[in-house]
Amino acid sequence: MTRRIQPFAVYSDGKGNIYENPKLFAAGRSGNRVYPLYLDEMIPLPYGSELFELPGRKVLGYSRKGELVESNQGIACAAFIAPAHTQLSIAAWVNTPNAPVLPLYAYTAIGWYNGQFYVPAIRIDPDTRQDCENFNQKIIIKRGKELKLRFPNNRLIHHLVDNCAFTYLCPAARNYVMNRWEAPLPTSPTCNARCVGCISKQDKSESPVHESQHRLTFVPTVDEIVEVAVPHLETAPNPVVSFGQGCEGEPLMQWELLRDAIKAIRAKTSKGIINLNTNGSRPKAVEELFRAGLNSIRVSMNSAQEKWYNLYIRPVNFTQADAVESLRIAHRFNAWSSINYFVMPGITDTAEELNALKVIIESARINMIQWRNFNIDPDWLFSRIEFNGQGEPLGVNQIMEQIRILYPWVYFGYFNPPLNIIEQYQFK
């Protein structure tokens, strides 16, 4: 029998340096369950990933006798893995008294073996549109400035260039500047959900963390939207334009604007995909958008189980059933539908979650699951939604495998697909 290789645990010295601990093997975590990591379930740390030290947190690892050990050496670490990759285990640690809540990033487990870092993750999408090596910020700055000069009065273009591409280094905005692939169309400063981990708006009276980017402060006009969308759809390779971005609220709050913009776009070009990233809260509005020419929809869900969905999304005047109905409407219009699925090992990988997800897949006949990492401190999330390890984790890989077997038409990925992918897989 072949011995499974265990990578070593790692720690930070608090000065930006990360070291291996040769006395401890790396640990991972699903919910409240901690377990050893093995190299055959890991990949080398993807290029473009980042390493974080986790203040106020001690390293957890396994001794050579297989005992779980709390180390007093250094500070615990985690990886923020590059886009297109899905985490299989979150980092394991022990909180010290008064440990601060971590910022709104994903915290994937990490280990060290034979000269390199490894993470429990898979590349879920072969699309390279957000791979780090595709971005030369000097060229992006040059082209962004040219765009602003060409459209001096378009507030949306200036927002995408100055705030998104230049300040936050948003891959979608930078791809828009480079005239390729998927371009963002933020439209809404407001939202009808109060998500615990919202990356663009946090309630300072109840949240110990800050939003990771500032929200759009205006509502663009139809003409401003068309000036972004039409040239992109006409000239970019594999073009997609998407309403609903991290720098805005809920686009369905401006659904009449979206309807009019879609009609205006389609009056000028039939090329590419017009997509909506949404919470799916207004099914009747979604229907109107498909009538206007919307091609695809992606509905965000932290969980297929209503109890966890409600406690995280905190919907205002809508329900998870409305979100599922929006997916059903897409199917009735023969349009592409996806779930933007926030992967949190411990919740995502239980039998209860699988059963709830199966109900949504079967009732809405969705085309795709986008397996995206949940950007939130797991302990803070579990506390806020009163999650105490309910349900035995089966493993994210096992959940994916079950979905592949039961629903072979469901496409797995990370990004909103272009027309060629939709045409290839929609009627498989």
PDB file of C-alpha atoms in Angstrom, residues 29-204:
ATOM      1  CA  ARG A  29     -11.078  22.163   7.869  1.00  0.00           C
ATOM      2  CA  SER A  30     -14.710  21.733   6.817  1.00  0.00           C
ATOM      3  CA  GLY A  31     -16.973  23.665   9.154  1.00  0.00           C
ATOM      4  CA  ASN A  32     -15.808  22.717  12.641  1.00  0.00           C
ATOM      5  CA  ARG A  33     -14.199  19.447  11.556  1.00  0.00           C
ATOM      6  CA  VAL A  34     -10.375  19.451  11.297  1.00  0.00           C
ATOM      7  CA  TYR A  35      -8.517  16.768   9.338  1.00  0.00           C
ATOM      8  CA  PRO A  36      -5.052  16.077   7.891  1.00  0.00           C
ATOM      9  CA  LEU A  37      -4.237  17.209   4.355  1.00  0.00           C
ATOM     10  CA  TYR A  38      -2.704  14.879   1.784  1.00  0.00           C
ATOM     11  CA  LEU A  39      -0.758  15.831  -1.309  1.00  0.00           C
ATOM     12  CA  ASP A  40      -2.887  13.694  -3.629  1.00  0.00           C
ATOM     13  CA  GLU A  41      -5.834  16.001  -2.901  1.00  0.00           C
ATOM     14  CA  MET A  42      -3.846  19.208  -3.397  1.00  0.00           C
ATOM     15  CA  ILE A  43      -2.323  21.237  -6.207  1.00  0.00           C
ATOM     16  CA  PRO A  44       0.675  23.585  -6.291  1.00  0.00           C
ATOM     17  CA  LEU A  45      -0.346  27.082  -5.236  1.00  0.00           C
ATOM     18  CA  PRO A  46      -1.705  28.629  -8.469  1.00  0.00           C
ATOM     19  CA  TYR A  47       0.149  31.573  -9.946  1.00  0.00           C
ATOM     20  CA  GLY A  48      -1.583  34.815  -8.988  1.00  0.00           C
ATOM     21  CA  SER A  49      -2.646  33.550  -5.560  1.00  0.00           C
ATOM     22  CA  GLU A  50      -1.827  35.430  -2.360  1.00  0.00           C
ATOM     23  CA  LEU A  51      -0.652  34.281   1.067  1.00  0.00           C
ATOM     24  CA  PHE A  52      -2.185  35.740   4.225  1.00  0.00           C
ATOM     25  CA  GLU A  53      -1.094  35.654   7.834  1.00  0.00           C
ATOM     26  CA  LEU A  54      -4.062  35.413  10.178  1.00  0.00           C
ATOM     27  CA  PRO A  55      -3.603  37.711  13.182  1.00  0.00           C
ATOM     28  CA  GLY A  56      -4.661  36.344  16.546  1.00  0.00           C
ATOM     29  CA  ARG A  57      -4.667  32.765  15.284  1.00  0.00           C
ATOM     30  CA  LYS A  58      -2.406  29.842  16.180  1.00  0.00           C
ATOM     31  CA  VAL A  59      -1.360  27.101  13.781  1.00  0.00           C
ATOM     32  CA  LEU A  60      -3.125  23.748  13.960  1.00  0.00           C
ATOM     33  CA  GLY A  61      -1.336  20.703  12.612  1.00  0.00           C
ATOM     34  CA  TYR A  62      -0.732  16.996  13.080  1.00  0.00           C
ATOM     35  CA  SER A  63       2.224  15.421  14.839  1.00  0.00           C
ATOM     36  CA  ARG A  64       4.037  12.427  13.409  1.00  0.00           C
ATOM     37  CA  LYS A  65       1.924  10.316  15.774  1.00  0.00           C
ATOM     38  CA  GLY A  66      -1.224  11.634  14.132  1.00  0.00           C
ATOM     39  CA  GLU A  67      -2.238  13.840  17.043  1.00  0.00           C
ATOM     40  CA  LEU A  68      -3.845  17.234  16.413  1.00  0.00           C
ATOM     41  CA  VAL A  69      -1.517  19.846  17.892  1.00  0.00           C
ATOM     42  CA  GLU A  70      -1.895  23.548  18.647  1.00  0.00           C
ATOM     43  CA  SER A  71       1.420  25.244  17.913  1.00  0.00           C
ATOM     44  CA  ASN A  72       2.778  28.275  19.731  1.00  0.00           C
ATOM     45  CA  GLN A  73       5.259  28.943  16.937  1.00  0.00           C
ATOM     46  CA  GLY A  74       4.319  31.890  14.735  1.00  0.00           C
ATOM     47  CA  ILE A  75       0.977  32.936  13.274  1.00  0.00           C
ATOM     48  CA  ALA A  76      -1.458  30.801  11.260  1.00  0.00           C
ATOM     49  CA  CYS A  77      -1.593  31.310   7.476  1.00  0.00           C
ATOM     50  CA  ALA A  78      -4.020  30.802   4.603  1.00  0.00           C
ATOM     51  CA  ALA A  79      -4.082  31.170   0.840  1.00  0.00           C
ATOM     52  CA  PHE A  80      -6.315  33.395  -1.252  1.00  0.00           C
ATOM     53  CA  ILE A  81      -6.289  31.308  -4.409  1.00  0.00           C
ATOM     54  CA  ALA A  82      -6.356  32.740  -7.915  1.00  0.00           C
ATOM     55  CA  PRO A  83      -9.626  32.975  -9.895  1.00  0.00           C
ATOM     56  CA  ALA A  84     -10.857  29.856 -11.721  1.00  0.00           C
ATOM     57  CA  HIS A  85      -9.867  27.672  -8.723  1.00  0.00           C
ATOM     58  CA  THR A  86     -12.235  26.264  -6.092  1.00  0.00           C
ATOM     59  CA  GLN A  87     -11.160  25.529  -2.535  1.00  0.00           C
ATOM     60  CA  LEU A  88     -11.775  22.082  -1.034  1.00  0.00           C
ATOM     61  CA  SER A  89     -10.718  22.913   2.544  1.00  0.00           C
ATOM     62  CA  ILE A  90     -10.589  26.100   4.543  1.00  0.00           C
ATOM     63  CA  ALA A  91      -7.594  26.830   6.756  1.00  0.00           C
ATOM     64  CA  ALA A  92      -7.505  25.370  10.257  1.00  0.00           C
ATOM     65  CA  TRP A  93      -6.445  27.508  13.201  1.00  0.00           C
ATOM     66  CA  VAL A  94      -7.087  28.262  16.878  1.00  0.00           C
ATOM     67  CA  ASN A  95      -8.382  31.704  17.790  1.00  0.00           C
ATOM     68  CA  THR A  96      -6.603  33.467  20.649  1.00  0.00           C
ATOM     69  CA  PRO A  97      -8.598  35.810  22.925  1.00  0.00           C
ATOM     70  CA  ASN A  98      -9.698  38.976  21.102  1.00  0.00           C
ATOM     71  CA  ALA A  99      -8.653  37.647  17.694  1.00  0.00           C
ATOM     72  CA  PRO A 100      -9.895  40.176  15.110  1.00  0.00           C
ATOM     73  CA  VAL A 101     -12.500  39.235  12.512  1.00  0.00           C
ATOM     74  CA  LEU A 102     -10.714  38.645   9.221  1.00  0.00           C
ATOM     75  CA  PRO A 103     -11.362  40.840   6.151  1.00  0.00           C
ATOM     76  CA  LEU A 104     -13.672  39.723   3.347  1.00  0.00           C
ATOM     77  CA  TYR A 105     -11.447  37.225   1.553  1.00  0.00           C
ATOM     78  CA  ALA A 106     -11.483  33.452   1.188  1.00  0.00           C
ATOM     79  CA  TYR A 107      -9.142  31.507   3.486  1.00  0.00           C
ATOM     80  CA  THR A 108      -7.973  28.264   1.895  1.00  0.00           C
ATOM     81  CA  ALA A 109      -5.768  25.793   3.762  1.00  0.00           C
ATOM     82  CA  ILE A 110      -2.111  25.621   2.756  1.00  0.00           C
ATOM     83  CA  GLY A 111       0.874  23.327   3.193  1.00  0.00           C
ATOM     84  CA  TRP A 112       4.524  23.028   2.100  1.00  0.00           C
ATOM     85  CA  TYR A 113       6.263  20.107   0.448  1.00  0.00           C
ATOM     86  CA  ASN A 114       9.507  19.691  -1.464  1.00  0.00           C
ATOM     87  CA  GLY A 115      10.147  23.372  -2.063  1.00  0.00           C
ATOM     88  CA  GLN A 116       6.681  24.682  -2.856  1.00  0.00           C
ATOM     89  CA  PHE A 117       3.303  25.575  -1.402  1.00  0.00           C
ATOM     90  CA  TYR A 118       0.280  23.349  -1.993  1.00  0.00           C
ATOM     91  CA  VAL A 119      -3.432  24.014  -1.509  1.00  0.00           C
ATOM     92  CA  PRO A 120      -6.492  21.730  -1.357  1.00  0.00           C
ATOM     93  CA  ALA A 121      -8.177  23.055  -4.486  1.00  0.00           C
ATOM     94  CA  ILE A 122      -8.990  22.267  -8.096  1.00  0.00           C
ATOM     95  CA  ARG A 123      -9.006  24.345 -11.250  1.00  0.00           C
ATOM     96  CA  ILE A 124     -12.736  24.356 -11.955  1.00  0.00           C
ATOM     97  CA  ASP A 125     -12.630  26.497 -15.121  1.00  0.00           C
ATOM     98  CA  PRO A 126     -10.074  26.249 -17.950  1.00  0.00           C
ATOM     99  CA  ASP A 127     -10.941  29.794 -19.104  1.00  0.00           C
ATOM    100  CA  THR A 128      -7.877  32.035 -18.649  1.00  0.00           C
ATOM    101  CA  ARG A 129      -9.715  35.376 -18.721  1.00  0.00           C
ATOM    102  CA  GLN A 130      -8.645  36.308 -15.188  1.00  0.00           C
ATOM    103  CA  ASP A 131      -5.258  34.588 -15.055  1.00  0.00           C
ATOM    104  CA  CYS A 132      -2.691  36.949 -13.580  1.00  0.00           C
ATOM    105  CA  GLU A 133      -0.255  36.688 -16.489  1.00  0.00           C
ATOM    106  CA  ASN A 134      -2.857  38.222 -18.824  1.00  0.00           C
ATOM    107  CA  PHE A 135      -2.648  41.637 -17.149  1.00  0.00           C
ATOM    108  CA  ASN A 136       0.003  44.280 -17.758  1.00  0.00           C
ATOM    109  CA  GLN A 137      -1.085  47.211 -15.630  1.00  0.00           C
ATOM    110  CA  LYS A 138       1.069  49.712 -17.530  1.00  0.00           C
ATOM    111  CA  ILE A 139      -0.767  48.895 -20.748  1.00  0.00           C
ATOM    112  CA  ILE A 140      -4.109  48.930 -18.918  1.00  0.00           C
ATOM    113  CA  ILE A 141      -3.401  52.407 -17.512  1.00  0.00           C
ATOM    114  CA  LYS A 142      -2.470  53.692 -20.980  1.00  0.00           C
ATOM    115  CA  ARG A 143      -5.588  52.280 -22.605  1.00  0.00           C
ATOM    116  CA  GLY A 144      -7.806  53.349 -19.715  1.00  0.00           C
ATOM    117  CA  LYS A 145      -6.672  56.945 -20.088  1.00  0.00           C
ATOM    118  CA  GLU A 146      -7.381  56.742 -23.811  1.00  0.00           C
ATOM    119  CA  LEU A 147     -10.906  55.493 -23.100  1.00  0.00           C
ATOM    120  CA  LYS A 148     -11.561  58.398 -20.736  1.00  0.00           C
ATOM    121  CA  LEU A 149     -10.393  60.889 -23.380  1.00  0.00           C
ATOM    122  CA  ARG A 150     -12.589  59.238 -26.011  1.00  0.00           C
ATOM    123  CA  PHE A 151     -15.653  59.323 -23.719  1.00  0.00           C
ATOM    124  CA  PRO A 152     -15.148  62.383 -21.507  1.00  0.00           C
ATOM    125  CA  ASN A 153     -18.779  62.566 -20.371  1.00  0.00           C
ATOM    126  CA  ASN A 154     -19.495  58.890 -19.758  1.00  0.00           C
ATOM    127  CA  ARG A 155     -19.593  58.415 -15.987  1.00  0.00           C
ATOM    128  CA  LEU A 156     -19.823  54.633 -16.274  1.00  0.00           C
ATOM    129  CA  ILE A 157     -16.629  54.387 -18.311  1.00  0.00           C
ATOM    130  CA  HIS A 158     -14.819  56.697 -15.890  1.00  0.00           C
ATOM    131  CA  HIS A 159     -16.033  54.573 -12.957  1.00  0.00           C
ATOM    132  CA  LEU A 160     -14.856  51.346 -14.613  1.00  0.00           C
ATOM    133  CA  VAL A 161     -11.471  52.847 -15.446  1.00  0.00           C
ATOM    134  CA  ASP A 162     -10.629  54.928 -12.367  1.00  0.00           C
ATOM    135  CA  ASN A 163     -12.256  52.928  -9.585  1.00  0.00           C
ATOM    136  CA  CYS A 164     -12.401  49.381 -10.892  1.00  0.00           C
ATOM    137  CA  ALA A 165      -9.447  48.937 -13.260  1.00  0.00           C
ATOM    138  CA  PHE A 166      -6.982  51.391 -11.715  1.00  0.00           C
ATOM    139  CA  THR A 167      -7.811  51.317  -7.972  1.00  0.00           C
ATOM    140  CA  TYR A 168      -9.259  47.870  -7.226  1.00  0.00           C
ATOM    141  CA  LEU A 169      -7.531  46.060 -10.109  1.00  0.00           C
ATOM    142  CA  CYS A 170     -10.819  44.342 -10.958  1.00  0.00           C
ATOM    143  CA  PRO A 171     -10.052  41.677 -13.595  1.00  0.00           C
ATOM    144  CA  ALA A 172     -13.398  42.218 -15.359  1.00  0.00           C
ATOM    145  CA  ALA A 173     -12.864  45.976 -15.592  1.00  0.00           C
ATOM    146  CA  ARG A 174      -9.301  45.506 -16.774  1.00  0.00           C
ATOM    147  CA  ASN A 175     -10.532  43.109 -19.458  1.00  0.00           C
ATOM    148  CA  TYR A 176     -13.045  45.758 -20.531  1.00  0.00           C
ATOM    149  CA  VAL A 177     -10.213  48.267 -20.867  1.00  0.00           C
ATOM    150  CA  MET A 178      -8.297  45.686 -22.943  1.00  0.00           C
ATOM    151  CA  ASN A 179     -11.404  45.106 -25.108  1.00  0.00           C
ATOM    152  CA  ARG A 180     -11.662  41.372 -24.489  1.00  0.00           C
ATOM    153  CA  TRP A 181     -13.923  38.704 -22.998  1.00  0.00           C
ATOM    154  CA  GLU A 182     -16.350  39.770 -20.239  1.00  0.00           C
ATOM    155  CA  ALA A 183     -17.033  43.446 -19.491  1.00  0.00           C
ATOM    156  CA  PRO A 184     -18.903  44.734 -16.419  1.00  0.00           C
ATOM    157  CA  LEU A 185     -21.998  46.971 -16.548  1.00  0.00           C
ATOM    158  CA  PRO A 186     -22.667  48.181 -12.977  1.00  0.00           C
ATOM    159  CA  THR A 187     -25.947  50.088 -12.716  1.00  0.00           C
ATOM    160  CA  SER A 188     -27.375  50.027  -9.191  1.00  0.00           C
ATOM    161  CA  PRO A 189     -26.219  51.847  -6.022  1.00  0.00           C
ATOM    162  CA  THR A 190     -28.933  50.146  -3.927  1.00  0.00           C
ATOM    163  CA  CYS A 191     -29.779  46.599  -2.875  1.00  0.00           C
ATOM    164  CA  ASN A 192     -32.711  44.661  -1.428  1.00  0.00           C
ATOM    165  CA  ALA A 193     -30.522  42.200   0.492  1.00  0.00           C
ATOM    166  CA  ARG A 194     -28.318  42.762   3.542  1.00  0.00           C
ATOM    167  CA  CYS A 195     -25.726  40.063   2.987  1.00  0.00           C
ATOM    168  CA  VAL A 196     -23.489  39.504   6.006  1.00  0.00           C
ATOM    169  CA  GLY A 197     -20.385  39.436   3.812  1.00  0.00           C
ATOM    170  CA  CYS A 198     -21.300  42.107   1.261  1.00  0.00           C
ATOM    171  CA  ILE A 199     -18.072  43.293  -0.332  1.00  0.00           C
ATOM    172  CA  SER A 200     -19.438  46.722  -1.305  1.00  0.00           C
ATOM    173  CA  LYS A 201     -21.485  47.790   1.727  1.00  0.00           C
ATOM    174  CA  GLN A 202     -21.157  46.959   5.417  1.00  0.00           C
ATOM    175  CA  ASP A 203     -23.360  48.317   8.196  1.00  0.00           C
ATOM    176  CA  LYS A 204     -20.865  49.904  10.581  1.00  0.00           C
TER     177      LYS A 204
END
